[in-house]
Amino acid sequence: MTKKTIIEKIWEKHTVVSEPGKPSLLYIDLHMVHEVTSPQAFEGLRLKGRKVRRPDLTFATMDHNVPTLDRYVIKDEIAKKQMDTLSDNCQQFGVRVADLNSPDSGIVHVIGPELGLTQPGKTIVCGDSHTSTHGAFGALAFGIGTSEVEHVLSTQTLWQSKPKTLQVHVKGDLPLGVTAKDIILAIIAKFGVNFGTGSIIEFTGEAIRNMTMEERMTVCNMSIEAGAKAGLISPDETTFEYLKGRQYVPQGEEFEKAVEQWRELATDEGAEYDRTVEIEASEIEPQVTWGTNPSQGIGVNGVVPNPADYNNAADKIAIEQALNYMGLTPSTPITNVEVQHVFIGSCTNSRMSDLRAAAQVAKGRKVAPGVRAMVVPGSQKIKLQAEAEGLDQVFLDAGFEWRESGCSMCLSMNPDFVPEGERCASTSNRNFEGRQGKGARTHLVSPAMAAAAAVAGKFVDVRTFTEATVK
Amino acid sequence: MAGIVVHKGNVAAMNRVNVDTDQIIPKQFLKRIERTGFGQFLFFDWRFHSDGSDNEKFELNQPHNQNASILVANQNFGCGSSREHAPWALQDYGFQVIIAPNFADIFYNNCVKNGILAIQLPEEKVNELLVKADEAVYELTVDLSQQILFDDNGFKAEFTIDPYWKEMLLNGWDEVSLTLNYEEDISNYEKQRAL
């Protein structure tokens, strides 16, 4: 029997039509929808008199525009209209929606797994590039544009050319105080922002196997920042344990049957990938990005690069431009860089373990003067759970703001933003120019590193900052 | 959607790597519920100063790039967010062809679905074009049916494109209508998996 990767297994199982010289027609098992990239798709259906083929495989929520201070006070008329439009569209087309009133609401890539909608072996799409998050469960999950959203709504399928398979093997185990976020940032720093273009990544290795589901989600979430179509991890006992008992997962005997099938999905021993890269986990330090794309990052004990050290003209210019935007002097130790804002949240790092890691650092300490720090849970369920554990009080006592769930300052489509020229330690996924506000300077870090930066007022190595380990 | 067979137009050069869709269309303009009217916001933070005046240093504001309909850019164009507002903005501004050494996957798909021809060329050919279009008006002809592009002074390059996407672009087909022809296959698939 041919040995196959999980990618090939899922691909083959979902191929509806395969004709020579054409992409494959893939069936989509789950379509997540949000307010920003769907209105034009629903409008397309209306104009052509079409319906949603499988409302039962479609699930909508609101996250990008939602205010996190008081979600019912939406001052931005256009944002409000976009959310109202989603409600109207879902009602008209019979799609389930976790709206602002729903206890299930939250960031789309947080609630999919939380509700158990995300399951191994599924094909999952959403009009959002961070759909790769769901790959943590051994699903083939990728972001699509609005035309494709319309296509999936109408047909429950997509034409897709088969991407190449790319194994990213994380050898060894993580040192104490180094997190999943640091691994994925280090991978992107090492291999670049487009090493995954045209490929689906499977993350393998001991460090990945030892991760919790929440950690795996952080890793897969940023696959798109490596340019990959998707990133996934073969499911195992950790996956099944996480899913057991969740709302949309089969229950009882049916669950055991599902697990048997899910077990078959894992990449066969000896299966070949088109390409493999490796990274040594034990060599990874807590990461901080210094530039304007996620590959421009260094270990916390490193220095900001100096363009003079680079021979290639293109590299020199890219570094100069990034340092200029970021307002950084070449060769500055990153631990000398002060921050004015700290954001803990986003589909990358807003789950319980992220909040616990940040709270562990914040506990009994105070946010430095002049720093505004906020914690934004990924879903309303996480918010309630964190409050039940008293984490909100830990944060509030330390001087952090405690908010309601939403995308918040990850992309600042809502009232949360960083003012021009100011600097933010952020647990989100993109440090692009203007991402957190026009002229805002974003440094990507893990939740523990962000909390430590809030207390110190600058970047510090969380491992020496606190004796408490992050794991 | 109208098809593209041959397109002749002026070229604007943007010699930048990793241009992300947050730059192409910043997030504050994603709240509209229409597909139209995004061109005015294209490259907003690069194109305009904070006071709203034109940033004259920005490529698209330079006199020789006015009326350009072909954009030549560098590595990994369109990376980041999946927002289709990016190709909508480029198209609404007037671009029908985009040339780069490579594109981010989602952006590339989004272009095709909107009838924008995204052409991947070898880096040395892109560099040639970036130089030619750098300071003066430069005109290029793109022939999709022949898969070539050329100017009047001897520059010529061939490009490859997936035959399926080529057919879609040439004819300006609505992909959903095409897929609905496979309704029976989709229904059978659903039955077979008991979905």
XYZ file of C-alpha atoms in Angstrom:
666
model
C 0.000 0.000 0.000
C 1.252 3.471 -0.842
C 2.314 5.455 2.178
C 0.485 8.747 2.367
C 0.659 11.968 4.277
C -2.423 13.268 6.062
C -2.576 15.970 3.404
C -2.988 13.421 0.593
C -5.500 11.391 2.604
C -7.783 14.369 3.235
C -7.369 15.643 -0.328
C -8.332 12.323 -1.887
C -11.310 11.825 0.372
C -12.716 15.246 -0.567
C -12.196 15.125 -4.310
C -15.594 15.285 -5.988
C -14.381 15.730 -9.548
C -10.916 15.123 -10.924
C -10.387 15.731 -14.629
C -7.059 15.903 -16.442
C -5.662 19.426 -16.881
C -7.989 20.907 -14.308
C -7.841 21.624 -10.604
C -9.791 19.183 -8.413
C -13.265 20.000 -7.224
C -12.970 19.657 -3.446
C -15.890 19.217 -1.092
C -15.930 21.568 1.902
C -17.096 20.101 5.227
C -17.227 23.312 7.238
C -17.550 26.922 6.123
C -16.992 29.550 8.802
C -18.261 33.032 7.938
C -17.626 36.474 9.474
C -18.940 39.964 8.880
C -16.087 41.522 6.888
C -15.536 39.177 3.961
C -19.084 37.845 3.454
C -21.510 40.694 2.565
C -20.517 40.810 -1.110
C -20.785 37.008 -1.324
C -24.351 36.937 0.013
C -25.185 39.844 -2.304
C -23.868 37.732 -5.203
C -26.285 34.935 -4.253
C -29.183 37.354 -4.132
C -28.365 38.911 -7.503
C -28.306 35.499 -9.170
C -31.246 34.032 -7.246
C -29.119 31.314 -5.612
C -29.387 29.788 -2.164
C -26.895 28.516 0.387
C -26.486 24.865 -0.561
C -25.662 23.537 2.911
C -26.615 25.948 5.714
C -26.014 23.022 8.081
C -22.301 23.025 7.162
C -22.044 26.804 7.493
C -21.498 28.743 10.708
C -21.189 32.513 11.122
C -19.940 34.834 13.826
C -18.909 38.468 14.288
C -15.427 39.309 15.454
C -13.404 41.802 13.392
C -15.546 44.881 14.046
C -16.811 44.082 17.530
C -15.987 46.693 20.182
C -14.353 45.041 23.207
C -15.183 47.669 25.822
C -18.948 47.384 25.449
C -19.907 45.226 22.504
C -23.371 46.780 22.299
C -22.113 50.334 21.905
C -21.039 50.451 18.273
C -20.250 54.048 17.421
C -18.949 53.297 13.943
C -22.067 53.349 11.744
C -20.425 51.480 8.877
C -19.141 48.746 11.206
C -22.600 48.408 12.703
C -24.107 48.141 9.237
C -21.669 45.346 8.380
C -22.675 43.364 11.483
C -26.391 44.000 10.899
C -25.914 42.866 7.305
C -24.453 39.555 8.513
C -27.431 39.023 10.838
C -29.861 39.778 8.017
C -28.008 37.544 5.555
C -27.882 34.646 8.010
C -31.581 34.980 8.692
C -32.463 35.181 5.001
C -30.309 32.207 4.005
C -30.881 30.086 7.102
C -27.285 30.128 8.366
C -26.502 29.671 12.065
C -24.893 32.761 13.560
C -23.232 33.321 16.917
C -24.033 37.032 17.110
C -23.147 39.533 19.823
C -25.803 38.110 22.148
C -24.668 34.526 21.795
C -22.654 32.838 24.555
C -20.876 31.011 21.703
C -19.531 34.212 20.107
C -15.889 35.061 19.762
C -13.086 35.089 17.236
C -13.995 32.729 14.415
C -10.808 30.635 14.775
C -11.267 30.361 18.520
C -14.908 29.299 18.558
C -14.653 26.673 15.780
C -12.443 24.425 17.928
C -14.163 25.462 21.154
C -17.565 24.306 19.895
C -16.118 21.149 18.364
C -17.095 22.261 14.844
C -13.432 21.822 13.961
C -12.624 18.115 13.674
C -9.855 15.936 12.256
C -10.085 15.134 8.549
C -12.482 17.949 7.706
C -11.935 20.447 4.935
C -12.543 23.850 6.502
C -12.589 27.261 4.836
C -13.292 30.809 5.925
C -12.827 34.206 4.322
C -9.879 34.818 6.584
C -6.245 33.897 6.150
C -5.838 32.597 9.710
C -8.184 29.707 8.973
C -4.981 27.661 9.031
C -5.489 27.607 12.836
C -7.959 24.717 12.509
C -5.183 22.590 11.003
C -4.046 21.917 14.577
C -6.744 19.216 14.659
C -5.582 17.455 11.528
C -8.091 19.312 9.357
C -7.253 20.782 5.964
C -8.144 24.404 6.665
C -7.365 27.435 4.565
C -8.344 31.047 3.991
C -10.267 32.105 0.900
C -11.391 35.338 -0.761
C -14.940 36.613 -1.022
C -15.568 35.176 -4.522
C -14.616 31.788 -3.122
C -16.897 32.380 -0.128
C -19.722 32.871 -2.616
C -18.657 29.734 -4.483
C -18.713 27.640 -1.308
C -22.046 29.091 -0.190
C -23.547 28.149 -3.583
C -21.895 24.804 -4.227
C -20.184 23.620 -0.983
C -17.112 23.016 -3.148
C -13.986 24.778 -4.441
C -11.727 24.191 -7.440
C -8.247 23.695 -6.045
C -4.909 22.792 -7.581
C -3.089 20.341 -5.363
C -0.422 22.157 -3.347
C 2.956 20.623 -2.583
C 3.540 18.942 0.764
C 6.065 20.542 3.106
C 7.199 18.941 6.348
C 8.397 21.300 9.054
C 10.105 19.073 11.576
C 10.689 20.540 15.026
C 13.386 18.389 16.621
C 13.863 17.932 20.338
C 11.767 19.560 23.027
C 11.198 23.162 23.986
C 13.369 24.711 26.660
C 11.535 26.047 29.719
C 10.030 29.471 29.158
C 9.919 29.051 25.388
C 6.423 28.765 23.913
C 4.593 27.636 20.793
C 4.556 31.267 19.647
C 8.347 31.408 19.872
C 8.626 28.222 17.781
C 6.500 29.517 14.936
C 8.189 32.938 15.002
C 11.596 31.251 14.949
C 10.540 29.036 12.027
C 9.416 32.058 10.012
C 12.546 34.022 10.967
C 14.701 31.123 9.784
C 12.939 30.209 6.547
C 11.217 33.450 5.500
C 7.730 34.804 4.825
C 7.212 32.903 1.600
C 8.931 29.585 2.093
C 5.522 27.923 2.280
C 3.981 29.502 -0.814
C 2.182 26.880 -2.906
C 2.507 24.292 -0.116
C 0.632 22.794 2.781
C 2.799 22.398 5.857
C 2.635 19.436 8.196
C 4.323 20.204 11.502
C 5.994 17.151 12.986
C 8.479 16.252 15.699
C 8.687 15.714 19.407
C 8.140 19.359 20.332
C 4.887 19.408 18.332
C 3.703 16.045 19.743
C 4.232 17.312 23.274
C 2.138 20.411 22.698
C -1.393 20.938 23.964
C -4.124 21.677 21.409
C -3.999 25.371 22.241
C -0.271 25.454 21.558
C -0.766 23.586 18.286
C -3.372 26.150 17.247
C -0.850 28.951 17.799
C 1.656 27.192 15.548
C -0.808 26.381 12.746
C -2.366 29.850 12.972
C 0.782 31.494 11.650
C 1.361 29.044 8.759
C -0.013 31.758 6.496
C 2.756 34.064 7.726
C 5.145 31.584 6.090
C 3.072 31.918 2.905
C 1.629 28.398 3.211
C -1.829 27.537 1.966
C -2.454 25.657 5.182
C -0.619 24.150 8.128
C -1.675 21.046 9.975
C -0.693 18.457 12.549
C -1.653 14.762 12.456
C -4.274 14.091 15.136
C -3.434 12.013 18.214
C -4.716 11.305 21.732
C -4.223 14.968 22.674
C -6.576 15.939 19.840
C -9.258 13.391 20.734
C -9.068 14.261 24.422
C -9.617 17.946 23.623
C -12.630 17.229 21.420
C -14.425 14.744 23.650
C -17.752 16.075 24.893
C -17.714 19.310 22.888
C -21.021 20.607 21.573
C -20.795 19.630 17.891
C -18.688 16.488 18.273
C -20.394 13.080 18.098
C -21.174 11.786 21.579
C -20.813 8.423 23.311
C -20.354 5.429 21.062
C -20.433 7.627 17.975
C -17.450 9.498 19.332
C -15.439 6.303 19.710
C -16.284 5.403 16.104
C -15.176 8.845 14.960
C -11.905 8.506 16.867
C -11.205 5.219 15.102
C -11.546 6.970 11.767
C -9.537 9.981 12.881
C -6.695 7.722 13.962
C -6.364 6.523 10.359
C -5.684 10.075 9.175
C -2.211 10.469 10.654
C 0.626 10.493 8.150
C 1.862 6.964 7.447
C 5.284 6.057 8.747
C 7.686 6.531 5.835
C 5.371 8.701 3.704
C 7.267 11.206 1.604
C 6.884 14.960 1.425
C 7.835 17.178 -1.515
C 10.137 19.059 0.821
C 11.298 18.883 4.448
C 12.918 21.519 6.642
C 14.110 21.113 10.209
C 14.604 23.306 13.219
C 16.108 22.446 16.599
C 13.682 23.334 19.414
C 16.357 23.451 22.093
C 18.090 26.325 20.299
C 15.015 28.562 20.248
C 14.840 31.559 22.575
C 11.809 33.710 23.346
C 11.304 35.733 20.152
C 10.652 39.416 19.474
C 10.098 40.819 15.983
C 11.893 44.062 15.188
C 10.622 44.745 11.654
C 7.535 44.994 9.487
C 7.013 41.384 8.505
C 6.888 38.311 10.744
C 10.232 36.954 9.522
C 12.044 40.013 10.839
C 12.486 38.648 14.329
C 15.279 37.753 16.764
C 15.801 36.029 20.085
C 15.202 38.280 23.090
C 18.935 38.436 23.759
C 19.673 39.544 20.215
C 20.271 42.953 18.666
C 18.366 44.728 15.915
C 20.220 44.082 12.630
C 22.509 46.614 11.031
C 22.003 47.133 7.275
C 25.753 47.742 6.983
C 26.339 44.056 7.777
C 24.458 42.955 4.648
C 26.007 42.680 1.193
C 22.851 42.058 -0.812
C 21.360 45.427 -1.869
C 17.767 44.206 -1.589
C 18.324 42.951 1.991
C 19.989 46.227 2.929
C 17.057 48.278 1.614
C 14.447 46.011 3.225
C 16.143 46.308 6.630
C 16.620 50.068 6.301
C 12.967 50.570 5.382
C 11.759 48.397 8.256
C 14.036 50.077 10.835
C 12.959 53.481 9.579
C 9.274 52.635 9.983
C 9.896 51.032 13.363
C 11.987 53.971 14.598
C 14.854 51.694 15.623
C 18.606 52.289 15.537
C 20.730 49.485 14.025
C 22.468 47.160 16.518
C 20.234 48.134 19.456
C 19.720 45.277 21.942
C 15.995 44.478 21.738
C 15.833 44.577 25.560
C 16.608 48.304 25.372
C 13.427 48.954 23.393
C 10.592 50.515 25.393
C 6.898 49.922 24.716
C 3.856 52.130 25.293
C 1.220 49.469 24.578
C 0.746 45.789 25.261
C -1.922 43.706 23.557
C -2.674 40.175 24.700
C -5.272 38.595 22.422
C -6.047 37.608 18.780
C -6.720 34.232 17.121
C -3.039 33.436 17.698
C -2.888 33.864 21.487
C -6.171 34.502 23.312
C -7.016 31.087 24.726
C -7.039 29.944 28.359
C -3.426 28.789 28.434
C -2.314 32.100 26.904
C -4.201 34.087 29.515
C -2.901 31.859 32.314
C 0.684 32.297 31.128
C 0.284 36.067 31.015
C -1.474 36.139 34.395
C 1.321 34.133 35.965
C 3.756 36.874 34.992
C 1.382 39.707 35.920
C 0.414 38.307 39.310
C 1.524 40.546 42.155
C 3.212 42.978 39.774
C 2.206 46.314 38.231
C 2.075 47.546 34.661
C 4.896 50.092 34.218
C 3.942 53.790 34.259
C 3.167 55.089 30.775
C 2.201 51.660 29.444
C -1.336 50.843 28.413
C -1.887 47.098 28.549
C -4.994 45.193 27.573
C -6.123 41.595 27.651
C -8.792 40.527 25.176
C -10.064 36.946 25.508
C -10.701 35.051 22.281
C -14.314 34.162 23.035
C -17.058 34.909 25.518
C -16.648 31.397 26.922
C -12.964 32.026 27.564
C -13.839 35.323 29.193
C -16.210 33.577 31.615
C -13.753 30.768 32.324
C -10.925 33.236 33.006
C -13.206 35.185 35.348
C -14.135 31.969 37.131
C -10.424 31.346 37.693
C -9.914 34.910 38.923
C -7.563 35.839 36.091
C -9.492 39.030 35.357
C -8.765 40.200 38.894
C -5.068 39.353 38.548
C -4.897 41.468 35.417
C -6.981 44.324 36.813
C -4.927 44.415 40.030
C -1.773 44.645 37.940
C -3.202 47.544 35.915
C -4.200 45.713 32.723
C -7.535 46.410 31.043
C -9.834 43.370 30.886
C -12.065 43.319 27.818
C -14.786 41.378 26.050
C -13.865 39.070 23.192
C -13.057 40.131 19.633
C -10.231 40.666 17.158
C -9.475 43.958 18.875
C -6.031 45.417 18.352
C -4.780 42.651 16.077
C -6.064 44.590 13.107
C -7.797 47.580 14.655
C -10.952 47.532 12.551
C -12.678 48.381 15.822
C -12.055 51.137 18.391
C -8.839 49.460 19.703
C -5.695 50.800 18.036
C -2.134 51.968 18.645
C -1.505 55.693 17.950
C 1.001 56.807 15.301
C 4.661 56.382 16.225
C 3.910 54.401 19.395
C 5.159 50.922 20.084
C 3.203 47.804 21.005
C 4.241 44.394 22.306
C 1.543 42.257 20.742
C 0.630 38.576 20.881
C -1.036 38.845 17.464
C 0.290 37.551 14.142
C 1.193 40.494 11.884
C 3.626 43.341 12.390
C 2.847 44.913 9.016
C 3.023 48.681 8.620
C -0.189 50.242 9.871
C -1.675 46.939 11.001
C -2.479 48.167 14.522
C -3.127 51.742 13.411
C -1.520 54.156 10.958
C 2.153 54.542 11.896
C 1.814 52.041 14.779
C 4.911 49.951 15.554
C 4.162 46.310 16.333
C 6.493 43.767 17.933
C 5.190 40.200 17.936
C 5.805 38.160 21.089
C 4.315 35.352 23.203
C 1.728 36.098 25.923
C 4.292 35.663 28.729
C 6.763 37.970 26.963
C 3.984 40.531 26.403
C 3.007 40.493 30.070
C 6.652 40.851 31.098
C 7.049 43.802 28.707
C 3.991 45.436 30.268
C 5.516 45.211 33.733
C 9.048 46.187 32.718
C 7.975 48.873 30.237
C 10.390 47.326 27.759
C 11.241 43.916 26.328
C 12.766 41.542 28.857
C 13.648 37.880 28.819
C 10.703 36.355 30.650
C 12.921 33.448 31.756
C 15.107 35.661 33.913
C 12.319 38.104 34.726
C 10.358 35.562 36.676
C 11.388 32.278 38.177
C 7.973 30.879 37.403
C 8.123 28.812 34.264
C 5.697 29.441 31.495
C 4.839 25.870 30.649
C -17.280 39.675 -16.276
C -15.504 40.552 -19.539
C -12.683 38.262 -20.655
C -9.094 39.325 -21.291
C -7.404 38.222 -24.518
C -4.907 40.955 -25.343
C -4.207 43.898 -23.102
C -2.013 46.847 -24.058
C -1.249 49.443 -21.416
C 1.217 51.536 -19.460
C 3.337 49.913 -16.798
C 3.840 51.194 -13.250
C 6.868 49.773 -11.445
C 6.736 49.099 -7.719
C 10.069 47.665 -6.704
C 9.121 46.444 -3.251
C 9.146 42.936 -1.800
C 6.448 41.394 0.418
C 3.797 44.004 -0.333
C 0.986 42.840 1.949
C -2.740 43.308 1.445
C -2.855 45.541 4.536
C -0.850 48.046 2.457
C -2.866 47.493 -0.721
C -6.069 48.322 1.136
C -5.832 49.283 4.821
C -8.391 47.809 7.206
C -10.409 50.981 7.787
C -11.805 50.584 4.272
C -12.991 46.995 4.656
C -16.301 47.884 6.241
C -18.176 48.570 3.047
C -20.667 45.938 1.995
C -20.254 46.607 -1.751
C -17.615 45.333 -4.178
C -17.099 48.715 -5.821
C -15.457 52.009 -4.995
C -12.240 50.744 -3.385
C -9.823 52.323 -5.906
C -9.746 55.646 -4.088
C -8.308 53.859 -1.035
C -5.666 51.808 -2.869
C -2.272 51.947 -1.060
C -3.855 54.643 1.103
C -1.137 54.968 3.762
C 1.654 55.067 1.168
C -0.210 57.200 -1.354
C -1.317 60.011 0.945
C 0.258 61.986 3.776
C -1.573 62.191 7.095
C -3.053 65.557 6.040
C -4.591 63.935 2.946
C -2.174 65.436 0.414
C -0.450 63.236 -2.181
C 2.849 61.636 -1.252
C 4.732 62.584 -4.399
C 7.468 60.047 -3.740
C 5.043 57.146 -3.933
C 5.312 55.209 -7.183
C 1.714 55.594 -8.319
C 1.781 59.356 -7.763
C 4.658 59.908 -10.176
C 3.629 61.605 -13.455
C 4.798 58.801 -15.767
C 2.696 56.264 -13.879
C -0.614 58.033 -14.338
C -3.033 55.906 -16.366
C -0.984 52.752 -15.829
C -3.006 49.552 -16.150
C -0.170 47.064 -15.631
C 1.597 46.850 -12.272
C 5.035 45.267 -11.971
C 6.071 44.375 -8.442
C 8.630 42.257 -6.649
C 8.675 38.997 -4.594
C 5.641 37.723 -2.656
C 3.176 40.377 -3.789
C -0.190 40.303 -1.989
C 0.903 38.401 1.128
C -1.001 38.418 4.409
C -4.726 38.912 4.809
C -7.157 37.128 2.462
C -9.150 40.320 1.848
C -10.478 40.335 -1.712
C -10.835 44.080 -1.272
C -7.169 44.187 -2.405
C -7.801 43.032 -6.001
C -11.072 44.985 -6.003
C -9.092 48.140 -5.162
C -6.376 47.438 -7.752
C -8.981 46.800 -10.440
C -11.123 49.777 -9.515
C -8.005 51.968 -9.674
C -7.375 50.724 -13.216
C -4.992 47.759 -13.021
C -5.868 44.779 -15.201
C -2.538 42.970 -15.187
C -0.088 42.446 -12.309
C 3.376 41.005 -12.884
C 5.706 39.698 -10.160
C 8.272 36.910 -9.601
C 5.672 35.253 -7.338
C 2.409 35.960 -5.573
C 0.833 34.934 -2.309
C -1.598 32.061 -2.994
C -4.864 33.593 -1.777
C -4.162 36.906 -3.508
C -3.422 35.115 -6.772
C -6.742 33.227 -6.615
C -8.600 36.406 -5.738
C -7.147 38.119 -8.828
C -8.206 35.351 -11.176
C -11.751 35.303 -9.783
C -12.043 38.987 -10.595
C -10.632 38.815 -14.103
C -7.284 40.329 -13.170
C -4.395 38.601 -14.920
C -1.601 37.932 -12.411
C 1.530 36.889 -14.297
C 4.454 35.149 -12.683
C 7.720 35.840 -14.524
C 11.320 34.840 -13.761
C 13.041 37.334 -11.495
C 15.446 38.599 -14.177
C 12.549 39.423 -16.517
C 10.723 41.238 -13.716
C 13.894 43.179 -12.921
C 14.171 44.205 -16.582
C 10.611 45.511 -16.513
C 11.171 47.297 -13.203
C 14.082 49.179 -14.791
C 12.263 49.968 -18.047
C 9.208 51.370 -16.269
C 11.140 53.107 -13.511
C 11.336 56.662 -14.824
C 9.385 57.086 -18.041
C 6.116 56.033 -19.608
C 6.549 52.441 -20.708
C 3.994 50.493 -22.692
C 3.613 46.731 -22.745
C 1.334 44.326 -24.599
C 0.109 41.193 -22.860
C -1.337 38.422 -24.995
C -3.001 35.844 -22.783
C -3.992 33.498 -25.599
C -0.350 33.251 -26.736
C 0.973 33.558 -23.145
C 3.489 36.225 -24.093
C 4.164 39.836 -23.237
C 6.244 42.241 -25.323
C 7.048 45.891 -26.007
C 7.794 47.704 -29.280
C 11.558 47.639 -28.677
C 12.298 43.971 -28.645
C 11.476 42.930 -25.077
C 9.636 39.660 -25.023
C 8.790 37.163 -22.316
C 6.693 34.024 -22.201
C 4.684 33.047 -19.177
C 2.935 29.957 -17.946
C -0.550 29.812 -16.508
C -2.780 26.997 -15.343
C -4.914 26.072 -18.394
C -8.078 26.146 -16.291
C -7.474 29.678 -15.036
C -6.484 30.745 -18.532
C -9.785 29.520 -19.932
C -11.664 31.301 -17.159
C -9.859 34.572 -17.815
C -10.124 34.412 -21.598
C -13.861 33.892 -21.439
C -14.660 35.881 -18.314
C -16.716 32.973 -17.012
C -18.682 32.947 -13.799
C -17.117 30.069 -11.920
C -20.196 29.291 -9.841
C -22.262 28.741 -12.997
C -19.614 26.347 -14.275
C -19.546 24.408 -11.032
C -23.335 24.128 -10.934
C -22.971 21.952 -14.044
C -21.448 19.380 -11.681
C -24.503 19.365 -9.446
C -25.050 15.649 -9.959
C -21.468 14.821 -8.997
C -21.759 16.935 -5.862
C -25.064 15.327 -4.861
C -23.691 11.834 -5.446
C -20.634 12.659 -3.375
C -22.843 13.846 -0.526
C -24.922 10.653 -0.688
C -21.873 8.448 -0.731
C -20.468 10.123 2.391
C -23.944 10.421 3.945
C -23.421 14.152 4.433
